[in-house]
Structure formats: C-alpha cells, structure tokens
Amino acid sequence: MSKIYGLTGGIAAGKSTILDFFKTYGCKVYDADQIARQVVEVGSIGLKQIVEKFGQEVLNADGTLNRKKLAGIVFSDSEQLKNLNNITRPLIKKRILKIIADTKASDEKNISIFEIPLLFEGGYQQYFDGIITIYVSEEVQLKRLMNRNNITREVALNRINSQMSMSEKRDRADFVIDNSGDLTHLADEFDKLISQL
C-alpha cells in the first residue's frame, strides 16, 4: 500500500525546492497550486463564479484569470479573501481528496508527497499518513518573499499574515524540515526526513 504525506509551510518557505528533492528521490509528487490553477481555467465553473463575484476586471484580454489583479484585491481585504476561498476551496478539495483516495488504494509500494500550502487551514491533515512542514524564521520568510516577488515589506507582510503562522504549522506537523540555512543544510534535513519516512 502507498503512503501519502502532506507537505506544507508558509509562503516563501521553500516548498517547491523540497518538492524537487522528493521528485529526484523518486517519490510521486502532487501540487495543490497546480490544482488551484486548473479549477479556474477558462471555461471552468470556478472562473465563472470568480467573475460573478469580482467582476470582469479580474480577467485578462484573452479571458484567463488575471492573478495579479485578483491578488491585489484579496490580500488587502480579508472579506474578499474569504469570498475567493469560498469559491475555490471546495473545488480544490474535491480533486485533492480523489487523488489521495486513488493513491491509498494503489497496489504500488511507494511514497507520495502532496504539497498543500493551506493544508491545516483546509483541514486536510486527517487524510494523510503524516504531515511534513517546511519551516523558516519569520525574518527569513519576509526577506525571501520580498526578493522573490519583488514586493514591498508591507505587501509581503499582508501575504504572510493572511496565512497561519509558521510556528503554528511547525507545532502541528509530524515532521519538520528547517530551511533557514543554505541548500547543503536543506539536503541534510531532507536525508534525515527520508530515513524517518
């Protein structure tokens, strides 16, 4: 029977980097952000509902979702963020739960990793064989996010504060990877984790 672990961490914590480590190791990996993009593709019910709630101005000229425009709306207004989550979360959850069920039912004996940034917020922990959190200090997180997205400190803090705190995610996890150091340090943390899994 396959084991499937949930992977989470705050924004700019290094989830994509550690996911690459898992891929290289031979694990099957899934990405909730990819599913989140699929549920708002042109022609989807998700995109239709977003346009009904936020208006045509959140669309690009080609009819695709203008993510930057939508992010500007929802990350500065908690009520609007709640509206967006009410549309997308049920659609995303339905797809995620199907993948988890299919993986657990598989005869393959392997490890699968499912990266879900809002894992605890979405109540997904109960569906996995264990939860892995990527942890960095809040100062490191802030610097990385500002540099990665080329945004101001204020905008970065708004995005960080719209999620559960890193320390709470760390405290609720079964396994923790500290990504406050360099790539060599992260590789060592990964090796320790793999031996535990």
Short mmCIF file of C-alpha atoms in Angstrom, two decimals:
data_model
loop_
_atom_site.label_atom_id
_atom_site.label_comp_id
_atom_site.label_asym_id
_atom_site.label_seq_id
_atom_site.Cartn_x
_atom_site.Cartn_y
_atom_site.Cartn_z
CA MET A 1 0.00 0.00 0.00
CA SER A 2 1.20 3.50 -0.85
CA LYS A 3 1.89 6.07 1.84
CA ILE A 4 0.94 9.66 1.14
CA TYR A 5 2.24 12.59 3.18
CA GLY A 6 1.02 16.17 3.20
CA LEU A 7 3.69 18.84 2.76
CA THR A 8 3.10 22.41 3.90
CA GLY A 9 4.85 25.55 5.09
CA GLY A 10 4.42 29.29 4.85
CA ILE A 11 4.75 31.33 1.69
CA ALA A 12 8.42 31.51 0.51
CA ALA A 13 9.47 28.75 2.94
CA GLY A 14 10.97 26.60 0.17
CA LYS A 15 8.18 24.09 -0.51
CA SER A 16 8.97 23.92 -4.24
CA THR A 17 12.65 23.27 -3.55
CA ILE A 18 11.94 20.40 -1.18
CA LEU A 19 9.36 19.03 -3.62
CA ASP A 20 12.15 18.84 -6.19
CA PHE A 21 14.22 16.84 -3.68
CA PHE A 22 11.34 14.36 -3.33
CA LYS A 23 10.99 14.09 -7.14
CA THR A 24 14.70 13.41 -7.50
CA TYR A 25 14.47 10.75 -4.80
CA GLY A 26 11.74 9.01 -6.82
CA CYS A 27 8.63 9.94 -4.87
CA LYS A 28 5.40 10.78 -6.64
CA VAL A 29 4.59 14.42 -6.01
CA TYR A 30 1.38 16.40 -6.30
CA ASP A 31 0.93 20.14 -6.06
CA ALA A 32 -2.25 21.83 -4.78
CA ASP A 33 -1.26 25.09 -6.50
CA GLN A 34 -1.43 23.27 -9.83
CA ILE A 35 -4.92 22.05 -8.94
CA ALA A 36 -5.85 25.57 -7.86
CA ARG A 37 -4.86 26.79 -11.34
CA GLN A 38 -6.86 24.02 -13.02
CA VAL A 39 -10.11 24.86 -11.20
CA VAL A 40 -10.04 28.45 -12.55
CA GLU A 41 -9.07 27.69 -16.16
CA VAL A 42 -11.08 29.24 -19.00
CA GLY A 43 -14.47 27.52 -19.21
CA SER A 44 -14.36 26.23 -15.62
CA ILE A 45 -17.12 26.72 -13.07
CA GLY A 46 -14.51 28.23 -10.74
CA LEU A 47 -13.62 31.05 -13.15
CA LYS A 48 -17.30 31.70 -13.87
CA GLN A 49 -18.00 32.11 -10.11
CA ILE A 50 -14.95 34.37 -9.61
CA VAL A 51 -16.12 36.69 -12.41
CA GLU A 52 -19.63 36.76 -10.90
CA LYS A 53 -18.17 37.76 -7.50
CA PHE A 54 -15.28 40.07 -8.50
CA GLY A 55 -16.29 41.37 -11.93
CA GLN A 56 -14.84 41.24 -15.45
CA GLU A 57 -11.82 43.36 -14.41
CA VAL A 58 -10.14 40.26 -12.92
CA LEU A 59 -9.85 38.79 -16.43
CA ASN A 60 -7.06 39.25 -18.95
CA ALA A 61 -7.95 40.21 -22.54
CA ASP A 62 -7.82 36.52 -23.54
CA GLY A 63 -10.39 35.53 -20.89
CA THR A 64 -7.88 33.96 -18.48
CA LEU A 65 -7.73 34.95 -14.82
CA ASN A 66 -5.55 37.96 -14.05
CA ARG A 67 -3.95 36.53 -10.90
CA LYS A 68 -2.04 39.70 -10.06
CA LYS A 69 -5.19 41.82 -10.16
CA LEU A 70 -7.14 39.29 -8.06
CA ALA A 71 -4.26 39.01 -5.55
CA GLY A 72 -4.25 42.81 -5.19
CA ILE A 73 -7.94 42.68 -4.26
CA VAL A 74 -7.95 39.71 -1.88
CA PHE A 75 -4.67 40.18 0.00
CA SER A 76 -5.65 43.68 1.12
CA ASP A 77 -9.18 42.76 2.21
CA SER A 78 -9.85 39.73 4.44
CA GLU A 79 -13.55 39.66 3.46
CA GLN A 80 -12.65 39.43 -0.23
CA LEU A 81 -10.10 36.69 0.53
CA LYS A 82 -12.87 34.78 2.30
CA ASN A 83 -15.11 35.22 -0.78
CA LEU A 84 -12.41 33.81 -3.06
CA ASN A 85 -11.72 30.88 -0.72
CA ASN A 86 -15.44 30.06 -0.57
CA ILE A 87 -15.39 29.63 -4.35
CA THR A 88 -12.11 27.81 -4.88
CA ARG A 89 -11.58 25.67 -1.77
CA PRO A 90 -14.49 23.22 -2.32
CA LEU A 91 -13.42 22.70 -5.96
CA ILE A 92 -9.79 22.16 -4.98
CA LYS A 93 -10.66 19.88 -2.06
CA LYS A 94 -12.78 17.59 -4.23
CA ARG A 95 -9.84 16.99 -6.61
CA ILE A 96 -7.28 16.59 -3.83
CA LEU A 97 -9.38 14.01 -1.95
CA LYS A 98 -9.80 11.98 -5.13
CA ILE A 99 -6.00 11.88 -5.68
CA ILE A 100 -5.42 10.86 -2.04
CA ALA A 101 -8.04 8.10 -2.23
CA ASP A 102 -6.62 6.80 -5.54
CA THR A 103 -3.08 6.82 -4.12
CA LYS A 104 -4.05 4.95 -0.96
CA ALA A 105 -5.98 2.38 -2.99
CA SER A 106 -2.99 1.76 -5.27
CA ASP A 107 -1.05 -1.52 -5.03
CA GLU A 108 2.25 0.29 -5.56
CA LYS A 109 4.52 0.42 -2.53
CA ASN A 110 5.88 3.92 -2.71
CA ILE A 111 5.83 7.30 -1.00
CA SER A 112 3.76 10.13 -2.43
CA ILE A 113 4.02 13.74 -1.33
CA PHE A 114 1.19 16.25 -1.72
CA GLU A 115 2.18 19.88 -1.33
CA ILE A 116 -0.70 21.95 0.07
CA PRO A 117 0.22 25.48 1.25
CA LEU A 118 -3.05 25.81 3.24
CA LEU A 119 -3.08 22.22 4.49
CA PHE A 120 -4.11 22.92 8.09
CA GLU A 121 -6.41 25.79 7.13
CA GLY A 122 -8.23 23.45 4.75
CA GLY A 123 -8.50 20.61 7.29
CA TYR A 124 -6.54 18.13 5.14
CA GLN A 125 -4.31 16.67 7.89
CA GLN A 126 -6.76 13.86 8.67
CA TYR A 127 -6.43 12.38 5.16
CA PHE A 128 -2.64 11.84 5.18
CA ASP A 129 -0.30 9.29 6.74
CA GLY A 130 1.65 12.21 8.21
CA ILE A 131 2.29 15.93 7.80
CA ILE A 132 5.65 17.50 6.89
CA THR A 133 6.17 21.22 7.49
CA ILE A 134 8.94 23.30 5.92
CA TYR A 135 9.94 25.88 8.49
CA VAL A 136 11.91 29.14 8.26
CA SER A 137 12.08 32.02 10.72
CA GLU A 138 9.68 34.88 10.03
CA GLU A 139 12.54 37.25 9.20
CA VAL A 140 13.98 34.84 6.60
CA GLN A 141 10.49 34.28 5.19
CA LEU A 142 9.88 38.02 4.84
CA LYS A 143 13.22 38.64 3.09
CA ARG A 144 12.75 35.71 0.69
CA LEU A 145 9.22 36.76 -0.23
CA MET A 146 10.20 40.40 -0.84
CA ASN A 147 13.14 39.32 -3.03
CA ARG A 148 11.29 36.53 -4.88
CA ASN A 149 8.20 38.58 -5.74
CA ASN A 150 9.93 41.99 -5.86
CA ILE A 151 7.35 43.47 -3.45
CA THR A 152 7.45 45.91 -0.55
CA ARG A 153 7.73 44.88 3.08
CA GLU A 154 4.11 45.93 3.68
CA VAL A 155 2.73 43.84 0.79
CA ALA A 156 4.85 40.86 1.86
CA LEU A 157 3.62 41.13 5.47
CA ASN A 158 -0.01 41.25 4.27
CA ARG A 159 0.50 37.99 2.38
CA ILE A 160 2.33 36.31 5.27
CA ASN A 161 -0.30 37.44 7.78
CA SER A 162 -3.12 36.08 5.61
CA GLN A 163 -1.85 32.56 6.42
CA MET A 164 -1.44 30.53 9.59
CA SER A 165 1.88 31.37 11.29
CA MET A 166 4.98 29.30 10.52
CA SER A 167 5.40 28.40 14.19
CA GLU A 168 1.84 27.05 14.42
CA LYS A 169 2.33 24.95 11.26
CA ARG A 170 5.60 23.64 12.72
CA ASP A 171 3.93 22.73 16.03
CA ARG A 172 1.11 20.84 14.31
CA ALA A 173 3.34 18.78 11.98
CA ASP A 174 4.55 15.20 12.39
CA PHE A 175 7.87 16.01 10.66
CA VAL A 176 9.68 19.37 10.38
CA ILE A 177 12.32 20.44 7.88
CA ASP A 178 14.25 23.59 8.85
CA ASN A 179 15.02 25.58 5.69
CA SER A 180 16.61 28.61 7.36
CA GLY A 181 20.08 27.71 6.06
CA ASP A 182 21.59 27.07 2.64
CA LEU A 183 20.93 24.22 0.17
CA THR A 184 23.52 21.95 1.80
CA HIS A 185 21.74 22.32 5.13
CA LEU A 186 18.41 21.60 3.41
CA ALA A 187 19.83 18.45 1.78
CA ASP A 188 20.94 17.20 5.22
CA GLU A 189 17.47 17.90 6.63
CA PHE A 190 15.93 16.03 3.68
CA ASP A 191 18.17 12.98 4.22
CA LYS A 192 17.12 12.83 7.88
CA LEU A 193 13.45 13.06 6.90
CA ILE A 194 13.66 10.32 4.25
CA SER A 195 15.18 7.92 6.76
CA GLN A 196 12.21 8.62 9.09
CA LEU A 197 9.60 8.13 6.36
#
